[in-house]
Amino acid sequence: MTTNEETVRLAQRVNGMVKAYMAVQDDLFRPSLRKILRIPGIYQPVDYEKNGEILEGLLGELAGVKSAIRHDVPDSSPEETRFLGTLRGYVSLMGSAVEKLRFICGRLGDRSRGAAYGKEDYRSDMTELRVIQKKHLEAGMKLNGMMKELAAGARTVLDLNAPTVYGTLGDYVKTCPEPDGDVIRRVPCAFSQTGGLAVLFGNLAPKGAVVKTAGVDPSMMEYEGSARVYESQEEALSGILAGEVKDGDVVVIRYEGPRGGPGMQEMLSPTAAIVGAGIRAAL
């Protein structure tokens, strides 16, 4: 492991496992009417077997993370080495928590089938689980602080000195919540390393044109084909539905810019017609 990005990605992988663990814990212990009301269409008892399988899978994933840390530490920077050491301890504690929760899940499943699992045994097992979880939580808080420091060293594509109505962009970013790794992502785990729009210049658009690259298949970033020229969105849609556009064509719709249309329409109908027909063409 030679980059901050890879280290952060590994930590985010563990974060996904924590979410799966918490989902199982909620299913096992959180009160819910669906677990109580034996009404058709509503009643959904806890699936102990399924939850046990999820926990078993988590144990395998955690073992894989520990193996990856052992393999990659020799190539890491001093900061990453300290972080990975803490992460390995966190993963070990999480493994203990998963193992204990899997044991309790199995005992509860046995009880649902008539086996004995008394209150005292249950309380004892839950107390042991809470002790492990407390240590795991404390390790997680330490790890979170180290991850912020490590992620701060990752590259950024933002000009944090750029002025905004809130002050500089950097001032505003400081007030934002931490990335959750799902909706808000860090640079190393971005959906794309570039933005979703690009400005192009060429013989068809000497003054520039905007293309939505996020919607373009990577195989079509470089594309040649015969032009099919239409004078409006309506004319293009009629032509596409009539079968005029074939695989390999380039559909050009004129007079639909800011001064056309009117209103610079999004061309959603022609795009949907092309995709729906399974035609491989550029628009």
PDB file of C-alpha atoms in Angstrom, residues 67-271:
ATOM      1  CA  SER A  67      -4.492 -10.136   5.893  1.00  0.00           C
ATOM      2  CA  ALA A  68      -4.347  -7.106   3.576  1.00  0.00           C
ATOM      3  CA  ILE A  69      -2.987  -4.926   6.390  1.00  0.00           C
ATOM      4  CA  ARG A  70      -0.240  -7.447   7.208  1.00  0.00           C
ATOM      5  CA  HIS A  71       0.704  -7.616   3.540  1.00  0.00           C
ATOM      6  CA  ASP A  72       0.721  -3.885   2.872  1.00  0.00           C
ATOM      7  CA  VAL A  73       2.275  -2.370   6.012  1.00  0.00           C
ATOM      8  CA  PRO A  74       5.923  -2.779   4.823  1.00  0.00           C
ATOM      9  CA  ASP A  75       5.265  -0.460   1.852  1.00  0.00           C
ATOM     10  CA  SER A  76       3.359   2.197   3.804  1.00  0.00           C
ATOM     11  CA  SER A  77       4.464   5.596   5.060  1.00  0.00           C
ATOM     12  CA  PRO A  78       4.994   6.071   8.831  1.00  0.00           C
ATOM     13  CA  GLU A  79       1.614   7.813   9.124  1.00  0.00           C
ATOM     14  CA  GLU A  80      -0.124   5.025   7.249  1.00  0.00           C
ATOM     15  CA  THR A  81       1.678   2.372   9.302  1.00  0.00           C
ATOM     16  CA  ARG A  82       0.366   3.884  12.557  1.00  0.00           C
ATOM     17  CA  PHE A  83      -3.109   4.176  11.083  1.00  0.00           C
ATOM     18  CA  LEU A  84      -3.070   0.592   9.789  1.00  0.00           C
ATOM     19  CA  GLY A  85      -1.895  -0.681  13.173  1.00  0.00           C
ATOM     20  CA  THR A  86      -4.846   1.034  14.840  1.00  0.00           C
ATOM     21  CA  LEU A  87      -7.174  -0.218  12.112  1.00  0.00           C
ATOM     22  CA  ARG A  88      -5.993  -3.779  12.664  1.00  0.00           C
ATOM     23  CA  GLY A  89      -6.769  -3.514  16.381  1.00  0.00           C
ATOM     24  CA  TYR A  90     -10.189  -2.080  15.534  1.00  0.00           C
ATOM     25  CA  VAL A  91     -10.849  -4.950  13.123  1.00  0.00           C
ATOM     26  CA  SER A  92      -9.828  -7.501  15.778  1.00  0.00           C
ATOM     27  CA  LEU A  93     -12.274  -5.997  18.283  1.00  0.00           C
ATOM     28  CA  MET A  94     -14.983  -5.941  15.647  1.00  0.00           C
ATOM     29  CA  GLY A  95     -14.286  -9.607  14.944  1.00  0.00           C
ATOM     30  CA  SER A  96     -14.832 -10.387  18.629  1.00  0.00           C
ATOM     31  CA  ALA A  97     -18.099  -8.434  18.603  1.00  0.00           C
ATOM     32  CA  VAL A  98     -19.301 -10.191  15.451  1.00  0.00           C
ATOM     33  CA  GLU A  99     -18.375 -13.584  16.886  1.00  0.00           C
ATOM     34  CA  LYS A 100     -20.279 -12.909  20.111  1.00  0.00           C
ATOM     35  CA  LEU A 101     -23.303 -11.528  18.281  1.00  0.00           C
ATOM     36  CA  ARG A 102     -23.299 -14.581  16.022  1.00  0.00           C
ATOM     37  CA  PHE A 103     -23.291 -16.814  19.119  1.00  0.00           C
ATOM     38  CA  ILE A 104     -26.247 -14.925  20.648  1.00  0.00           C
ATOM     39  CA  CYS A 105     -28.069 -15.012  17.299  1.00  0.00           C
ATOM     40  CA  GLY A 106     -27.619 -18.788  17.166  1.00  0.00           C
ATOM     41  CA  ARG A 107     -28.893 -19.248  20.730  1.00  0.00           C
ATOM     42  CA  LEU A 108     -31.933 -17.062  20.001  1.00  0.00           C
ATOM     43  CA  GLY A 109     -32.607 -19.079  16.881  1.00  0.00           C
ATOM     44  CA  ASP A 110     -32.406 -22.292  18.876  1.00  0.00           C
ATOM     45  CA  ARG A 111     -34.811 -20.835  21.458  1.00  0.00           C
ATOM     46  CA  SER A 112     -37.295 -19.943  18.709  1.00  0.00           C
ATOM     47  CA  ARG A 113     -37.310 -23.640  17.819  1.00  0.00           C
ATOM     48  CA  GLY A 114     -37.929 -24.723  21.437  1.00  0.00           C
ATOM     49  CA  ALA A 115     -34.413 -25.050  22.873  1.00  0.00           C
ATOM     50  CA  ALA A 116     -33.588 -23.662  26.340  1.00  0.00           C
ATOM     51  CA  TYR A 117     -31.931 -20.242  26.576  1.00  0.00           C
ATOM     52  CA  GLY A 118     -32.753 -18.708  29.952  1.00  0.00           C
ATOM     53  CA  LYS A 119     -32.825 -15.046  30.922  1.00  0.00           C
ATOM     54  CA  GLU A 120     -29.695 -15.304  33.031  1.00  0.00           C
ATOM     55  CA  ASP A 121     -27.688 -16.818  30.187  1.00  0.00           C
ATOM     56  CA  TYR A 122     -29.025 -14.172  27.831  1.00  0.00           C
ATOM     57  CA  ARG A 123     -28.156 -11.312  30.209  1.00  0.00           C
ATOM     58  CA  SER A 124     -24.653 -12.719  30.704  1.00  0.00           C
ATOM     59  CA  ASP A 125     -24.063 -12.970  26.969  1.00  0.00           C
ATOM     60  CA  MET A 126     -25.398  -9.455  26.339  1.00  0.00           C
ATOM     61  CA  THR A 127     -23.215  -8.002  29.108  1.00  0.00           C
ATOM     62  CA  GLU A 128     -20.151  -9.576  27.527  1.00  0.00           C
ATOM     63  CA  LEU A 129     -21.191  -8.222  24.141  1.00  0.00           C
ATOM     64  CA  ARG A 130     -21.608  -4.673  25.534  1.00  0.00           C
ATOM     65  CA  VAL A 131     -18.104  -4.774  27.043  1.00  0.00           C
ATOM     66  CA  ILE A 132     -16.627  -5.730  23.676  1.00  0.00           C
ATOM     67  CA  GLN A 133     -18.697  -3.097  21.873  1.00  0.00           C
ATOM     68  CA  LYS A 134     -17.543  -0.379  24.286  1.00  0.00           C
ATOM     69  CA  LYS A 135     -13.888  -1.167  23.527  1.00  0.00           C
ATOM     70  CA  HIS A 136     -14.728  -1.285  19.825  1.00  0.00           C
ATOM     71  CA  LEU A 137     -16.415   2.136  20.003  1.00  0.00           C
ATOM     72  CA  GLU A 138     -13.436   3.699  21.806  1.00  0.00           C
ATOM     73  CA  ALA A 139     -11.073   2.301  19.170  1.00  0.00           C
ATOM     74  CA  GLY A 140     -13.376   3.651  16.469  1.00  0.00           C
ATOM     75  CA  MET A 141     -13.250   7.179  17.871  1.00  0.00           C
ATOM     76  CA  LYS A 142      -9.456   7.075  17.865  1.00  0.00           C
ATOM     77  CA  LEU A 143      -9.438   5.664  14.346  1.00  0.00           C
ATOM     78  CA  ASN A 144     -11.810   8.369  13.106  1.00  0.00           C
ATOM     79  CA  GLY A 145      -9.478  11.120  14.283  1.00  0.00           C
ATOM     80  CA  MET A 146      -6.505   9.453  12.606  1.00  0.00           C
ATOM     81  CA  MET A 147      -8.471   8.986   9.406  1.00  0.00           C
ATOM     82  CA  LYS A 148      -9.264  12.711   9.234  1.00  0.00           C
ATOM     83  CA  GLU A 149      -5.562  13.496   9.487  1.00  0.00           C
ATOM     84  CA  LEU A 150      -4.682  10.899   6.879  1.00  0.00           C
ATOM     85  CA  ALA A 151      -7.399  12.001   4.469  1.00  0.00           C
ATOM     86  CA  ALA A 152      -6.247  15.610   4.825  1.00  0.00           C
ATOM     87  CA  GLY A 153      -3.039  14.531   3.160  1.00  0.00           C
ATOM     88  CA  ALA A 154      -4.865  13.170   0.133  1.00  0.00           C
ATOM     89  CA  ARG A 155      -4.849  15.358  -2.946  1.00  0.00           C
ATOM     90  CA  THR A 156      -7.681  17.780  -3.595  1.00  0.00           C
ATOM     91  CA  VAL A 157      -8.895  19.214  -6.884  1.00  0.00           C
ATOM     92  CA  LEU A 158     -10.488  22.246  -5.244  1.00  0.00           C
ATOM     93  CA  ASP A 159      -9.046  25.744  -5.037  1.00  0.00           C
ATOM     94  CA  LEU A 160      -9.783  26.334  -1.351  1.00  0.00           C
ATOM     95  CA  ASN A 161      -8.792  30.006  -1.692  1.00  0.00           C
ATOM     96  CA  ALA A 162     -11.487  30.683  -4.273  1.00  0.00           C
ATOM     97  CA  PRO A 163     -13.893  33.427  -3.063  1.00  0.00           C
ATOM     98  CA  THR A 164     -17.567  32.613  -2.450  1.00  0.00           C
ATOM     99  CA  VAL A 165     -20.473  34.475  -0.841  1.00  0.00           C
ATOM    100  CA  TYR A 166     -19.524  32.647   2.401  1.00  0.00           C
ATOM    101  CA  GLY A 167     -15.872  33.739   2.335  1.00  0.00           C
ATOM    102  CA  THR A 168     -13.298  31.437   0.754  1.00  0.00           C
ATOM    103  CA  LEU A 169     -14.266  27.969  -0.392  1.00  0.00           C
ATOM    104  CA  GLY A 170     -11.978  26.580   2.301  1.00  0.00           C
ATOM    105  CA  ASP A 171     -13.903  28.486   5.000  1.00  0.00           C
ATOM    106  CA  TYR A 172     -17.164  26.956   3.801  1.00  0.00           C
ATOM    107  CA  VAL A 173     -15.768  23.428   3.478  1.00  0.00           C
ATOM    108  CA  LYS A 174     -14.714  23.517   7.158  1.00  0.00           C
ATOM    109  CA  THR A 175     -18.387  23.846   8.168  1.00  0.00           C
ATOM    110  CA  CYS A 176     -19.519  20.868   6.082  1.00  0.00           C
ATOM    111  CA  PRO A 177     -20.185  17.413   7.548  1.00  0.00           C
ATOM    112  CA  GLU A 178     -17.653  14.643   7.171  1.00  0.00           C
ATOM    113  CA  PRO A 179     -18.068  12.546   3.997  1.00  0.00           C
ATOM    114  CA  ASP A 180     -20.197   9.481   4.673  1.00  0.00           C
ATOM    115  CA  GLY A 181     -18.620   7.477   1.865  1.00  0.00           C
ATOM    116  CA  ASP A 182     -22.000   6.993   0.200  1.00  0.00           C
ATOM    117  CA  VAL A 183     -23.685  10.263  -0.746  1.00  0.00           C
ATOM    118  CA  ILE A 184     -20.674  12.473  -0.013  1.00  0.00           C
ATOM    119  CA  ARG A 185     -17.380  10.871  -0.987  1.00  0.00           C
ATOM    120  CA  ARG A 186     -13.724  11.679  -0.543  1.00  0.00           C
ATOM    121  CA  VAL A 187     -11.553  12.283  -3.604  1.00  0.00           C
ATOM    122  CA  PRO A 188      -9.975   8.788  -3.598  1.00  0.00           C
ATOM    123  CA  CYS A 189     -13.394   7.128  -3.773  1.00  0.00           C
ATOM    124  CA  ALA A 190     -15.121   9.575  -6.111  1.00  0.00           C
ATOM    125  CA  PHE A 191     -17.558   8.210  -8.687  1.00  0.00           C
ATOM    126  CA  SER A 192     -15.381   9.914 -11.294  1.00  0.00           C
ATOM    127  CA  GLN A 193     -11.988  11.617 -11.163  1.00  0.00           C
ATOM    128  CA  THR A 194     -13.343  14.418 -13.373  1.00  0.00           C
ATOM    129  CA  GLY A 195     -16.567  16.431 -13.414  1.00  0.00           C
ATOM    130  CA  GLY A 196     -19.717  15.405 -15.234  1.00  0.00           C
ATOM    131  CA  LEU A 197     -19.472  18.209 -17.816  1.00  0.00           C
ATOM    132  CA  ALA A 198     -16.819  19.105 -20.395  1.00  0.00           C
ATOM    133  CA  VAL A 199     -16.443  22.104 -22.727  1.00  0.00           C
ATOM    134  CA  LEU A 200     -15.463  21.204 -26.284  1.00  0.00           C
ATOM    135  CA  PHE A 201     -14.249  23.297 -29.207  1.00  0.00           C
ATOM    136  CA  GLY A 202     -14.073  22.223 -32.842  1.00  0.00           C
ATOM    137  CA  ASN A 203     -15.373  22.752 -36.344  1.00  0.00           C
ATOM    138  CA  LEU A 204     -18.953  21.986 -35.256  1.00  0.00           C
ATOM    139  CA  ALA A 205     -18.731  24.379 -32.304  1.00  0.00           C
ATOM    140  CA  PRO A 206     -15.996  26.989 -32.891  1.00  0.00           C
ATOM    141  CA  LYS A 207     -17.302  29.053 -29.958  1.00  0.00           C
ATOM    142  CA  GLY A 208     -17.572  26.050 -27.651  1.00  0.00           C
ATOM    143  CA  ALA A 209     -20.096  23.436 -26.656  1.00  0.00           C
ATOM    144  CA  VAL A 210     -20.964  21.643 -23.420  1.00  0.00           C
ATOM    145  CA  VAL A 211     -21.148  17.856 -23.282  1.00  0.00           C
ATOM    146  CA  LYS A 212     -22.500  15.815 -20.373  1.00  0.00           C
ATOM    147  CA  THR A 213     -19.695  13.265 -20.083  1.00  0.00           C
ATOM    148  CA  ALA A 214     -21.372  11.527 -17.119  1.00  0.00           C
ATOM    149  CA  GLY A 215     -23.959  10.129 -19.523  1.00  0.00           C
ATOM    150  CA  VAL A 216     -21.497   8.976 -22.195  1.00  0.00           C
ATOM    151  CA  ASP A 217     -20.380   5.372 -22.385  1.00  0.00           C
ATOM    152  CA  PRO A 218     -16.560   5.252 -22.041  1.00  0.00           C
ATOM    153  CA  SER A 219     -16.308   3.344 -25.319  1.00  0.00           C
ATOM    154  CA  MET A 220     -17.872   6.326 -27.109  1.00  0.00           C
ATOM    155  CA  MET A 221     -15.494   9.028 -25.846  1.00  0.00           C
ATOM    156  CA  GLU A 222     -13.837   8.745 -29.266  1.00  0.00           C
ATOM    157  CA  TYR A 223     -16.445   8.148 -31.941  1.00  0.00           C
ATOM    158  CA  GLU A 224     -16.844   8.389 -35.710  1.00  0.00           C
ATOM    159  CA  GLY A 225     -20.046   7.927 -37.640  1.00  0.00           C
ATOM    160  CA  SER A 226     -22.344   9.211 -40.359  1.00  0.00           C
ATOM    161  CA  ALA A 227     -24.270  12.348 -39.439  1.00  0.00           C
ATOM    162  CA  ARG A 228     -28.061  12.343 -39.321  1.00  0.00           C
ATOM    163  CA  VAL A 229     -29.079  16.004 -39.200  1.00  0.00           C
ATOM    164  CA  TYR A 230     -32.469  17.173 -37.971  1.00  0.00           C
ATOM    165  CA  GLU A 231     -33.798  20.709 -37.633  1.00  0.00           C
ATOM    166  CA  SER A 232     -35.686  20.247 -34.335  1.00  0.00           C
ATOM    167  CA  GLN A 233     -36.249  17.835 -31.476  1.00  0.00           C
ATOM    168  CA  GLU A 234     -39.641  16.859 -32.859  1.00  0.00           C
ATOM    169  CA  GLU A 235     -38.205  16.086 -36.296  1.00  0.00           C
ATOM    170  CA  ALA A 236     -35.389  14.031 -34.740  1.00  0.00           C
ATOM    171  CA  LEU A 237     -37.816  12.039 -32.592  1.00  0.00           C
ATOM    172  CA  SER A 238     -39.990  11.249 -35.599  1.00  0.00           C
ATOM    173  CA  GLY A 239     -36.943  10.114 -37.569  1.00  0.00           C
ATOM    174  CA  ILE A 240     -35.659   7.895 -34.767  1.00  0.00           C
ATOM    175  CA  LEU A 241     -39.069   6.260 -34.264  1.00  0.00           C
ATOM    176  CA  ALA A 242     -39.323   5.735 -38.048  1.00  0.00           C
ATOM    177  CA  GLY A 243     -36.073   3.775 -38.032  1.00  0.00           C
ATOM    178  CA  GLU A 244     -33.921   6.341 -39.836  1.00  0.00           C
ATOM    179  CA  VAL A 245     -31.148   6.225 -37.218  1.00  0.00           C
ATOM    180  CA  LYS A 246     -28.898   3.161 -37.341  1.00  0.00           C
ATOM    181  CA  ASP A 247     -26.023   1.798 -35.277  1.00  0.00           C
ATOM    182  CA  GLY A 248     -22.917   3.919 -35.827  1.00  0.00           C
ATOM    183  CA  ASP A 249     -24.779   7.138 -36.694  1.00  0.00           C
ATOM    184  CA  VAL A 250     -24.242  10.571 -35.141  1.00  0.00           C
ATOM    185  CA  VAL A 251     -27.539  12.386 -34.531  1.00  0.00           C
ATOM    186  CA  VAL A 252     -27.233  16.172 -34.883  1.00  0.00           C
ATOM    187  CA  ILE A 253     -30.233  18.266 -33.798  1.00  0.00           C
ATOM    188  CA  ARG A 254     -29.978  21.921 -34.865  1.00  0.00           C
ATOM    189  CA  TYR A 255     -31.624  25.042 -33.454  1.00  0.00           C
ATOM    190  CA  GLU A 256     -32.143  23.706 -29.920  1.00  0.00           C
ATOM    191  CA  GLY A 257     -29.652  25.954 -28.101  1.00  0.00           C
ATOM    192  CA  PRO A 258     -30.440  28.924 -25.807  1.00  0.00           C
ATOM    193  CA  ARG A 259     -31.944  30.857 -28.710  1.00  0.00           C
ATOM    194  CA  GLY A 260     -33.681  27.874 -30.255  1.00  0.00           C
ATOM    195  CA  GLY A 261     -36.095  25.403 -28.792  1.00  0.00           C
ATOM    196  CA  PRO A 262     -37.207  27.704 -27.225  1.00  0.00           C
ATOM    197  CA  GLY A 263     -35.531  27.286 -23.858  1.00  0.00           C
ATOM    198  CA  MET A 264     -32.624  24.925 -24.646  1.00  0.00           C
ATOM    199  CA  GLN A 265     -34.546  21.669 -24.196  1.00  0.00           C
ATOM    200  CA  GLU A 266     -32.720  18.668 -22.739  1.00  0.00           C
ATOM    201  CA  MET A 267     -33.303  16.290 -25.660  1.00  0.00           C
ATOM    202  CA  LEU A 268     -34.562  13.632 -23.282  1.00  0.00           C
ATOM    203  CA  SER A 269     -37.131  12.218 -25.711  1.00  0.00           C
ATOM    204  CA  PRO A 270     -34.666  11.513 -28.566  1.00  0.00           C
ATOM    205  CA  THR A 271     -32.168  10.059 -26.093  1.00  0.00           C
TER     206      THR A 271
END
